[in-house]
């Protein structure tokens, strides 16, 4: 239990690096006072342009990768299911730090870009599945939020399928704990996107076009 708490704390500290907030401050604005009002890569893209969006996405991904790598090094003596769980807890902590940074009055992003870093560092196969779901939904609809929500659902479903197939070589209790953490992250993402979900239902969600319309 102590190791789990430590990994959550490591992740939370890494998640406090708010890429879009820092980039916005360098450009004389508080990103949270513009656009959708959150410190995430999509709002950075809409508010500050493609460069800001790309840098925010990269920075938010990397901080979660770093959190998981630190957990791996710190608990290198742990093997198998224990280490996998600790990696997942570190990633979850990073998402929490990104979403709820204490020094910004707990007003951060929605955790999608940080979650991409979690997938990359935890299991690249999950990343590929989620990337296909995200880009498929995005290029068909131009809704970033819809792609993000589908990708998170795909993450949970794929993790459970892989787990039950024996991919992670874990005991069933350990797998159940992994599923619980993943489901918790998905529910958090859906809650953070609750306004987007309402707009999607009513058909007035903002679309993003990577190319200018002629």
PDB file of C-alpha atoms in Angstrom:
ATOM      1  CA  UNK A   1       0.000   0.000   0.000  1.00  0.00           C
ATOM      2  CA  UNK A   2       2.837   2.410   0.843  1.00  0.00           C
ATOM      3  CA  UNK A   3       4.429   1.804  -2.558  1.00  0.00           C
ATOM      4  CA  UNK A   4       1.130   2.649  -4.256  1.00  0.00           C
ATOM      5  CA  UNK A   5       0.850   5.918  -2.315  1.00  0.00           C
ATOM      6  CA  UNK A   6       4.452   6.816  -3.172  1.00  0.00           C
ATOM      7  CA  UNK A   7       3.820   6.185  -6.875  1.00  0.00           C
ATOM      8  CA  UNK A   8       0.660   8.278  -6.789  1.00  0.00           C
ATOM      9  CA  UNK A   9       2.661  11.077  -5.157  1.00  0.00           C
ATOM     10  CA  UNK A  10       5.459  10.800  -7.725  1.00  0.00           C
ATOM     11  CA  UNK A  11       2.915  10.985 -10.509  1.00  0.00           C
ATOM     12  CA  UNK A  12       1.100  13.920  -8.944  1.00  0.00           C
ATOM     13  CA  UNK A  13       4.300  15.941  -8.651  1.00  0.00           C
ATOM     14  CA  UNK A  14       5.176  15.242 -12.294  1.00  0.00           C
ATOM     15  CA  UNK A  15       1.648  16.168 -13.324  1.00  0.00           C
ATOM     16  CA  UNK A  16       2.058  19.624 -11.776  1.00  0.00           C
ATOM     17  CA  UNK A  17       4.137  20.684 -14.799  1.00  0.00           C
ATOM     18  CA  UNK A  18       1.366  22.525 -16.662  1.00  0.00           C
ATOM     19  CA  UNK A  19       2.734  22.875 -20.183  1.00  0.00           C
ATOM     20  CA  UNK A  20      -0.047  25.018 -21.657  1.00  0.00           C
ATOM     21  CA  UNK A  21      -0.177  27.279 -18.602  1.00  0.00           C
ATOM     22  CA  UNK A  22       3.573  27.901 -18.759  1.00  0.00           C
ATOM     23  CA  UNK A  23       3.455  28.457 -22.541  1.00  0.00           C
ATOM     24  CA  UNK A  24       0.534  30.833 -22.160  1.00  0.00           C
ATOM     25  CA  UNK A  25       2.267  32.838 -19.435  1.00  0.00           C
ATOM     26  CA  UNK A  26       5.287  33.269 -21.706  1.00  0.00           C
ATOM     27  CA  UNK A  27       2.880  34.754 -24.233  1.00  0.00           C
ATOM     28  CA  UNK A  28       1.256  37.019 -21.675  1.00  0.00           C
ATOM     29  CA  UNK A  29      -1.995  35.132 -21.072  1.00  0.00           C
ATOM     30  CA  UNK A  30      -3.520  32.695 -18.622  1.00  0.00           C
ATOM     31  CA  UNK A  31      -4.732  29.872 -20.862  1.00  0.00           C
ATOM     32  CA  UNK A  32      -7.474  29.074 -18.352  1.00  0.00           C
ATOM     33  CA  UNK A  33      -9.112  32.455 -19.025  1.00  0.00           C
ATOM     34  CA  UNK A  34      -9.539  31.714 -22.723  1.00  0.00           C
ATOM     35  CA  UNK A  35     -11.377  29.190 -24.883  1.00  0.00           C
ATOM     36  CA  UNK A  36     -12.751  26.263 -22.905  1.00  0.00           C
ATOM     37  CA  UNK A  37     -11.036  27.503 -19.740  1.00  0.00           C
ATOM     38  CA  UNK A  38      -8.842  24.460 -19.068  1.00  0.00           C
ATOM     39  CA  UNK A  39      -5.080  24.026 -19.251  1.00  0.00           C
ATOM     40  CA  UNK A  40      -4.952  21.309 -21.899  1.00  0.00           C
ATOM     41  CA  UNK A  41      -3.572  20.728 -25.367  1.00  0.00           C
ATOM     42  CA  UNK A  42      -6.894  21.187 -27.202  1.00  0.00           C
ATOM     43  CA  UNK A  43      -7.487  24.575 -25.598  1.00  0.00           C
ATOM     44  CA  UNK A  44      -3.878  25.539 -26.327  1.00  0.00           C
ATOM     45  CA  UNK A  45      -4.428  24.592 -29.969  1.00  0.00           C
ATOM     46  CA  UNK A  46      -7.618  26.629 -30.230  1.00  0.00           C
ATOM     47  CA  UNK A  47      -6.280  29.615 -28.317  1.00  0.00           C
ATOM     48  CA  UNK A  48      -2.594  29.838 -29.221  1.00  0.00           C
ATOM     49  CA  UNK A  49      -2.269  27.824 -32.432  1.00  0.00           C
ATOM     50  CA  UNK A  50      -0.804  24.586 -33.714  1.00  0.00           C
ATOM     51  CA  UNK A  51       2.679  25.095 -32.236  1.00  0.00           C
ATOM     52  CA  UNK A  52       1.272  25.621 -28.753  1.00  0.00           C
ATOM     53  CA  UNK A  53      -1.034  22.632 -29.151  1.00  0.00           C
ATOM     54  CA  UNK A  54       1.795  20.365 -30.287  1.00  0.00           C
ATOM     55  CA  UNK A  55       4.173  21.483 -27.530  1.00  0.00           C
ATOM     56  CA  UNK A  56       1.481  21.073 -24.894  1.00  0.00           C
ATOM     57  CA  UNK A  57       0.633  17.595 -26.130  1.00  0.00           C
ATOM     58  CA  UNK A  58       4.311  16.602 -26.091  1.00  0.00           C
ATOM     59  CA  UNK A  59       4.998  18.103 -22.675  1.00  0.00           C
ATOM     60  CA  UNK A  60       1.919  16.575 -21.064  1.00  0.00           C
ATOM     61  CA  UNK A  61       2.729  13.165 -22.549  1.00  0.00           C
ATOM     62  CA  UNK A  62       6.345  13.265 -21.431  1.00  0.00           C
ATOM     63  CA  UNK A  63       5.562  14.119 -17.824  1.00  0.00           C
ATOM     64  CA  UNK A  64       3.532  10.933 -17.475  1.00  0.00           C
ATOM     65  CA  UNK A  65       6.263   8.887 -19.153  1.00  0.00           C
ATOM     66  CA  UNK A  66       8.767  10.391 -16.708  1.00  0.00           C
ATOM     67  CA  UNK A  67       6.527   9.567 -13.734  1.00  0.00           C
ATOM     68  CA  UNK A  68       6.285   5.918 -14.780  1.00  0.00           C
ATOM     69  CA  UNK A  69      10.020   5.665 -15.469  1.00  0.00           C
ATOM     70  CA  UNK A  70      10.788   7.069 -12.010  1.00  0.00           C
ATOM     71  CA  UNK A  71       8.443   4.508 -10.451  1.00  0.00           C
ATOM     72  CA  UNK A  72      10.144   1.747 -12.437  1.00  0.00           C
ATOM     73  CA  UNK A  73      13.600   2.784 -11.261  1.00  0.00           C
ATOM     74  CA  UNK A  74      12.551   3.354  -7.662  1.00  0.00           C
ATOM     75  CA  UNK A  75      10.802  -0.013  -7.381  1.00  0.00           C
ATOM     76  CA  UNK A  76      13.017  -2.019  -9.716  1.00  0.00           C
ATOM     77  CA  UNK A  77      13.172  -4.812  -7.152  1.00  0.00           C
ATOM     78  CA  UNK A  78       9.446  -5.415  -7.568  1.00  0.00           C
ATOM     79  CA  UNK A  79       8.602  -7.934 -10.249  1.00  0.00           C
ATOM     80  CA  UNK A  80       5.650  -8.820 -12.442  1.00  0.00           C
ATOM     81  CA  UNK A  81       2.245  -7.747 -11.306  1.00  0.00           C
ATOM     82  CA  UNK A  82       3.537  -5.539  -8.480  1.00  0.00           C
ATOM     83  CA  UNK A  83       5.604  -3.399 -10.840  1.00  0.00           C
ATOM     84  CA  UNK A  84       2.793  -3.140 -13.401  1.00  0.00           C
ATOM     85  CA  UNK A  85       0.415  -1.912 -10.727  1.00  0.00           C
ATOM     86  CA  UNK A  86       2.926   0.644  -9.485  1.00  0.00           C
ATOM     87  CA  UNK A  87       3.433   1.935 -13.024  1.00  0.00           C
ATOM     88  CA  UNK A  88      -0.315   2.353 -13.418  1.00  0.00           C
ATOM     89  CA  UNK A  89      -0.575   4.169 -10.093  1.00  0.00           C
ATOM     90  CA  UNK A  90       2.238   6.532 -11.108  1.00  0.00           C
ATOM     91  CA  UNK A  91       0.440   7.276 -14.362  1.00  0.00           C
ATOM     92  CA  UNK A  92      -2.841   7.818 -12.528  1.00  0.00           C
ATOM     93  CA  UNK A  93      -1.117  10.195 -10.117  1.00  0.00           C
ATOM     94  CA  UNK A  94       0.216  12.208 -13.048  1.00  0.00           C
ATOM     95  CA  UNK A  95      -3.277  12.552 -14.516  1.00  0.00           C
ATOM     96  CA  UNK A  96      -4.528  13.739 -11.111  1.00  0.00           C
ATOM     97  CA  UNK A  97      -1.691  16.257 -10.851  1.00  0.00           C
ATOM     98  CA  UNK A  98      -2.450  17.538 -14.336  1.00  0.00           C
ATOM     99  CA  UNK A  99      -6.179  17.843 -13.672  1.00  0.00           C
ATOM    100  CA  UNK A 100      -5.964  19.225 -10.150  1.00  0.00           C
ATOM    101  CA  UNK A 101      -2.726  21.237  -9.625  1.00  0.00           C
ATOM    102  CA  UNK A 102      -2.816  22.653  -6.109  1.00  0.00           C
ATOM    103  CA  UNK A 103      -0.898  25.827  -7.035  1.00  0.00           C
ATOM    104  CA  UNK A 104      -3.499  26.694  -9.701  1.00  0.00           C
ATOM    105  CA  UNK A 105      -6.397  26.234  -7.271  1.00  0.00           C
ATOM    106  CA  UNK A 106      -6.917  22.704  -8.651  1.00  0.00           C
ATOM    107  CA  UNK A 107      -7.928  24.069 -12.048  1.00  0.00           C
ATOM    108  CA  UNK A 108      -5.892  22.171 -14.645  1.00  0.00           C
ATOM    109  CA  UNK A 109      -6.602  20.191 -17.794  1.00  0.00           C
ATOM    110  CA  UNK A 110      -8.730  17.171 -18.618  1.00  0.00           C
ATOM    111  CA  UNK A 111      -5.939  14.587 -18.540  1.00  0.00           C
ATOM    112  CA  UNK A 112      -6.130  13.238 -22.089  1.00  0.00           C
ATOM    113  CA  UNK A 113      -2.604  14.146 -23.218  1.00  0.00           C
ATOM    114  CA  UNK A 114      -1.178  12.908 -19.915  1.00  0.00           C
ATOM    115  CA  UNK A 115      -3.104   9.683 -20.441  1.00  0.00           C
ATOM    116  CA  UNK A 116      -1.427   9.283 -23.833  1.00  0.00           C
ATOM    117  CA  UNK A 117       1.902   9.269 -22.029  1.00  0.00           C
ATOM    118  CA  UNK A 118       0.528   6.664 -19.620  1.00  0.00           C
ATOM    119  CA  UNK A 119      -0.410   4.396 -22.526  1.00  0.00           C
ATOM    120  CA  UNK A 120       2.952   4.827 -24.251  1.00  0.00           C
ATOM    121  CA  UNK A 121       4.910   3.970 -21.108  1.00  0.00           C
ATOM    122  CA  UNK A 122       2.582   1.261 -19.765  1.00  0.00           C
ATOM    123  CA  UNK A 123       1.750  -0.798 -22.882  1.00  0.00           C
ATOM    124  CA  UNK A 124       2.349   0.403 -26.455  1.00  0.00           C
ATOM    125  CA  UNK A 125      -0.352  -1.981 -27.735  1.00  0.00           C
ATOM    126  CA  UNK A 126      -2.972  -0.107 -25.739  1.00  0.00           C
ATOM    127  CA  UNK A 127      -1.611   3.120 -27.200  1.00  0.00           C
ATOM    128  CA  UNK A 128      -2.002   1.827 -30.766  1.00  0.00           C
ATOM    129  CA  UNK A 129      -5.589   0.710 -30.155  1.00  0.00           C
ATOM    130  CA  UNK A 130      -6.533   4.021 -28.568  1.00  0.00           C
ATOM    131  CA  UNK A 131      -4.770   6.008 -31.308  1.00  0.00           C
ATOM    132  CA  UNK A 132      -6.780   4.187 -33.992  1.00  0.00           C
ATOM    133  CA  UNK A 133     -10.021   4.915 -32.131  1.00  0.00           C
ATOM    134  CA  UNK A 134      -9.132   8.559 -31.542  1.00  0.00           C
ATOM    135  CA  UNK A 135      -7.982   9.401 -35.061  1.00  0.00           C
ATOM    136  CA  UNK A 136     -10.780   7.383 -36.634  1.00  0.00           C
ATOM    137  CA  UNK A 137     -13.395   9.343 -34.693  1.00  0.00           C
ATOM    138  CA  UNK A 138     -11.590  12.649 -35.176  1.00  0.00           C
ATOM    139  CA  UNK A 139     -11.143  12.446 -38.930  1.00  0.00           C
ATOM    140  CA  UNK A 140     -14.750  11.329 -39.365  1.00  0.00           C
ATOM    141  CA  UNK A 141     -16.312  13.974 -37.101  1.00  0.00           C
ATOM    142  CA  UNK A 142     -13.600  16.577 -36.288  1.00  0.00           C
ATOM    143  CA  UNK A 143     -14.611  16.307 -32.630  1.00  0.00           C
ATOM    144  CA  UNK A 144     -11.525  15.979 -30.422  1.00  0.00           C
ATOM    145  CA  UNK A 145     -13.664  15.302 -27.368  1.00  0.00           C
ATOM    146  CA  UNK A 146     -15.486  12.403 -29.037  1.00  0.00           C
ATOM    147  CA  UNK A 147     -12.198  10.834 -30.094  1.00  0.00           C
ATOM    148  CA  UNK A 148     -10.819  11.227 -26.579  1.00  0.00           C
ATOM    149  CA  UNK A 149     -13.857   9.626 -24.959  1.00  0.00           C
ATOM    150  CA  UNK A 150     -13.860   6.681 -27.373  1.00  0.00           C
ATOM    151  CA  UNK A 151     -10.124   6.199 -26.858  1.00  0.00           C
ATOM    152  CA  UNK A 152     -10.563   6.049 -23.074  1.00  0.00           C
ATOM    153  CA  UNK A 153     -13.322   3.484 -23.422  1.00  0.00           C
ATOM    154  CA  UNK A 154     -11.044   1.503 -25.737  1.00  0.00           C
ATOM    155  CA  UNK A 155      -8.267   1.676 -23.143  1.00  0.00           C
ATOM    156  CA  UNK A 156     -10.429   0.097 -20.455  1.00  0.00           C
ATOM    157  CA  UNK A 157     -11.925  -2.560 -22.734  1.00  0.00           C
ATOM    158  CA  UNK A 158      -8.553  -3.508 -24.255  1.00  0.00           C
ATOM    159  CA  UNK A 159      -6.881  -3.642 -20.826  1.00  0.00           C
ATOM    160  CA  UNK A 160      -9.556  -6.019 -19.541  1.00  0.00           C
ATOM    161  CA  UNK A 161      -9.329  -8.206 -22.650  1.00  0.00           C
ATOM    162  CA  UNK A 162      -5.528  -8.356 -22.486  1.00  0.00           C
ATOM    163  CA  UNK A 163      -5.660  -9.040 -18.769  1.00  0.00           C
ATOM    164  CA  UNK A 164      -8.131 -11.900 -19.084  1.00  0.00           C
ATOM    165  CA  UNK A 165      -6.066 -13.368 -21.935  1.00  0.00           C
ATOM    166  CA  UNK A 166      -3.060 -13.604 -19.610  1.00  0.00           C
ATOM    167  CA  UNK A 167      -1.032 -10.919 -21.370  1.00  0.00           C
ATOM    168  CA  UNK A 168       0.172  -9.329 -18.140  1.00  0.00           C
ATOM    169  CA  UNK A 169       0.866 -12.527 -16.197  1.00  0.00           C
ATOM    170  CA  UNK A 170      -0.941 -11.226 -13.121  1.00  0.00           C
ATOM    171  CA  UNK A 171      -3.092 -12.855 -10.480  1.00  0.00           C
ATOM    172  CA  UNK A 172      -6.807 -12.150 -10.740  1.00  0.00           C
ATOM    173  CA  UNK A 173      -6.854  -9.815  -7.684  1.00  0.00           C
ATOM    174  CA  UNK A 174      -4.025  -7.776  -9.213  1.00  0.00           C
ATOM    175  CA  UNK A 175      -5.880  -7.622 -12.516  1.00  0.00           C
ATOM    176  CA  UNK A 176      -9.052  -6.475 -10.782  1.00  0.00           C
ATOM    177  CA  UNK A 177      -7.069  -3.680  -9.140  1.00  0.00           C
ATOM    178  CA  UNK A 178      -5.628  -2.650 -12.498  1.00  0.00           C
ATOM    179  CA  UNK A 179      -9.115  -2.626 -14.006  1.00  0.00           C
ATOM    180  CA  UNK A 180     -10.350  -0.529 -11.101  1.00  0.00           C
ATOM    181  CA  UNK A 181      -7.646   2.100 -11.605  1.00  0.00           C
ATOM    182  CA  UNK A 182      -8.310   2.196 -15.360  1.00  0.00           C
ATOM    183  CA  UNK A 183     -12.074   2.506 -14.884  1.00  0.00           C
ATOM    184  CA  UNK A 184     -11.502   5.251 -12.325  1.00  0.00           C
ATOM    185  CA  UNK A 185      -9.399   7.181 -14.841  1.00  0.00           C
ATOM    186  CA  UNK A 186     -12.037   6.721 -17.528  1.00  0.00           C
ATOM    187  CA  UNK A 187     -14.816   7.974 -15.246  1.00  0.00           C
ATOM    188  CA  UNK A 188     -12.669  10.970 -14.316  1.00  0.00           C
ATOM    189  CA  UNK A 189     -12.088  11.747 -17.990  1.00  0.00           C
ATOM    190  CA  UNK A 190     -15.809  11.504 -18.712  1.00  0.00           C
ATOM    191  CA  UNK A 191     -16.608  13.750 -15.761  1.00  0.00           C
ATOM    192  CA  UNK A 192     -14.032  16.307 -16.917  1.00  0.00           C
ATOM    193  CA  UNK A 193     -15.650  16.184 -20.372  1.00  0.00           C
ATOM    194  CA  UNK A 194     -19.216  16.434 -19.067  1.00  0.00           C
ATOM    195  CA  UNK A 195     -19.824  19.798 -20.753  1.00  0.00           C
ATOM    196  CA  UNK A 196     -18.408  18.455 -24.026  1.00  0.00           C
ATOM    197  CA  UNK A 197     -20.704  15.438 -23.752  1.00  0.00           C
ATOM    198  CA  UNK A 198     -23.723  17.720 -23.364  1.00  0.00           C
ATOM    199  CA  UNK A 199     -22.641  19.727 -26.412  1.00  0.00           C
ATOM    200  CA  UNK A 200     -22.079  16.534 -28.406  1.00  0.00           C
ATOM    201  CA  UNK A 201     -25.584  15.351 -27.543  1.00  0.00           C
ATOM    202  CA  UNK A 202     -27.040  18.671 -28.677  1.00  0.00           C
ATOM    203  CA  UNK A 203     -24.816  18.825 -31.774  1.00  0.00           C
ATOM    204  CA  UNK A 204     -23.091  22.109 -30.911  1.00  0.00           C
ATOM    205  CA  UNK A 205     -19.637  20.899 -29.863  1.00  0.00           C
ATOM    206  CA  UNK A 206     -16.744  22.825 -31.413  1.00  0.00           C
ATOM    207  CA  UNK A 207     -15.046  21.102 -34.324  1.00  0.00           C
ATOM    208  CA  UNK A 208     -11.350  21.334 -35.151  1.00  0.00           C
ATOM    209  CA  UNK A 209     -10.133  21.386 -38.740  1.00  0.00           C
ATOM    210  CA  UNK A 210      -6.425  20.854 -39.265  1.00  0.00           C
ATOM    211  CA  UNK A 211      -6.649  22.498 -42.654  1.00  0.00           C
ATOM    212  CA  UNK A 212      -8.259  25.806 -43.395  1.00  0.00           C
ATOM    213  CA  UNK A 213     -11.557  25.507 -45.193  1.00  0.00           C
ATOM    214  CA  UNK A 214     -11.553  26.946 -48.708  1.00  0.00           C
TER     215      UNK A 214
END
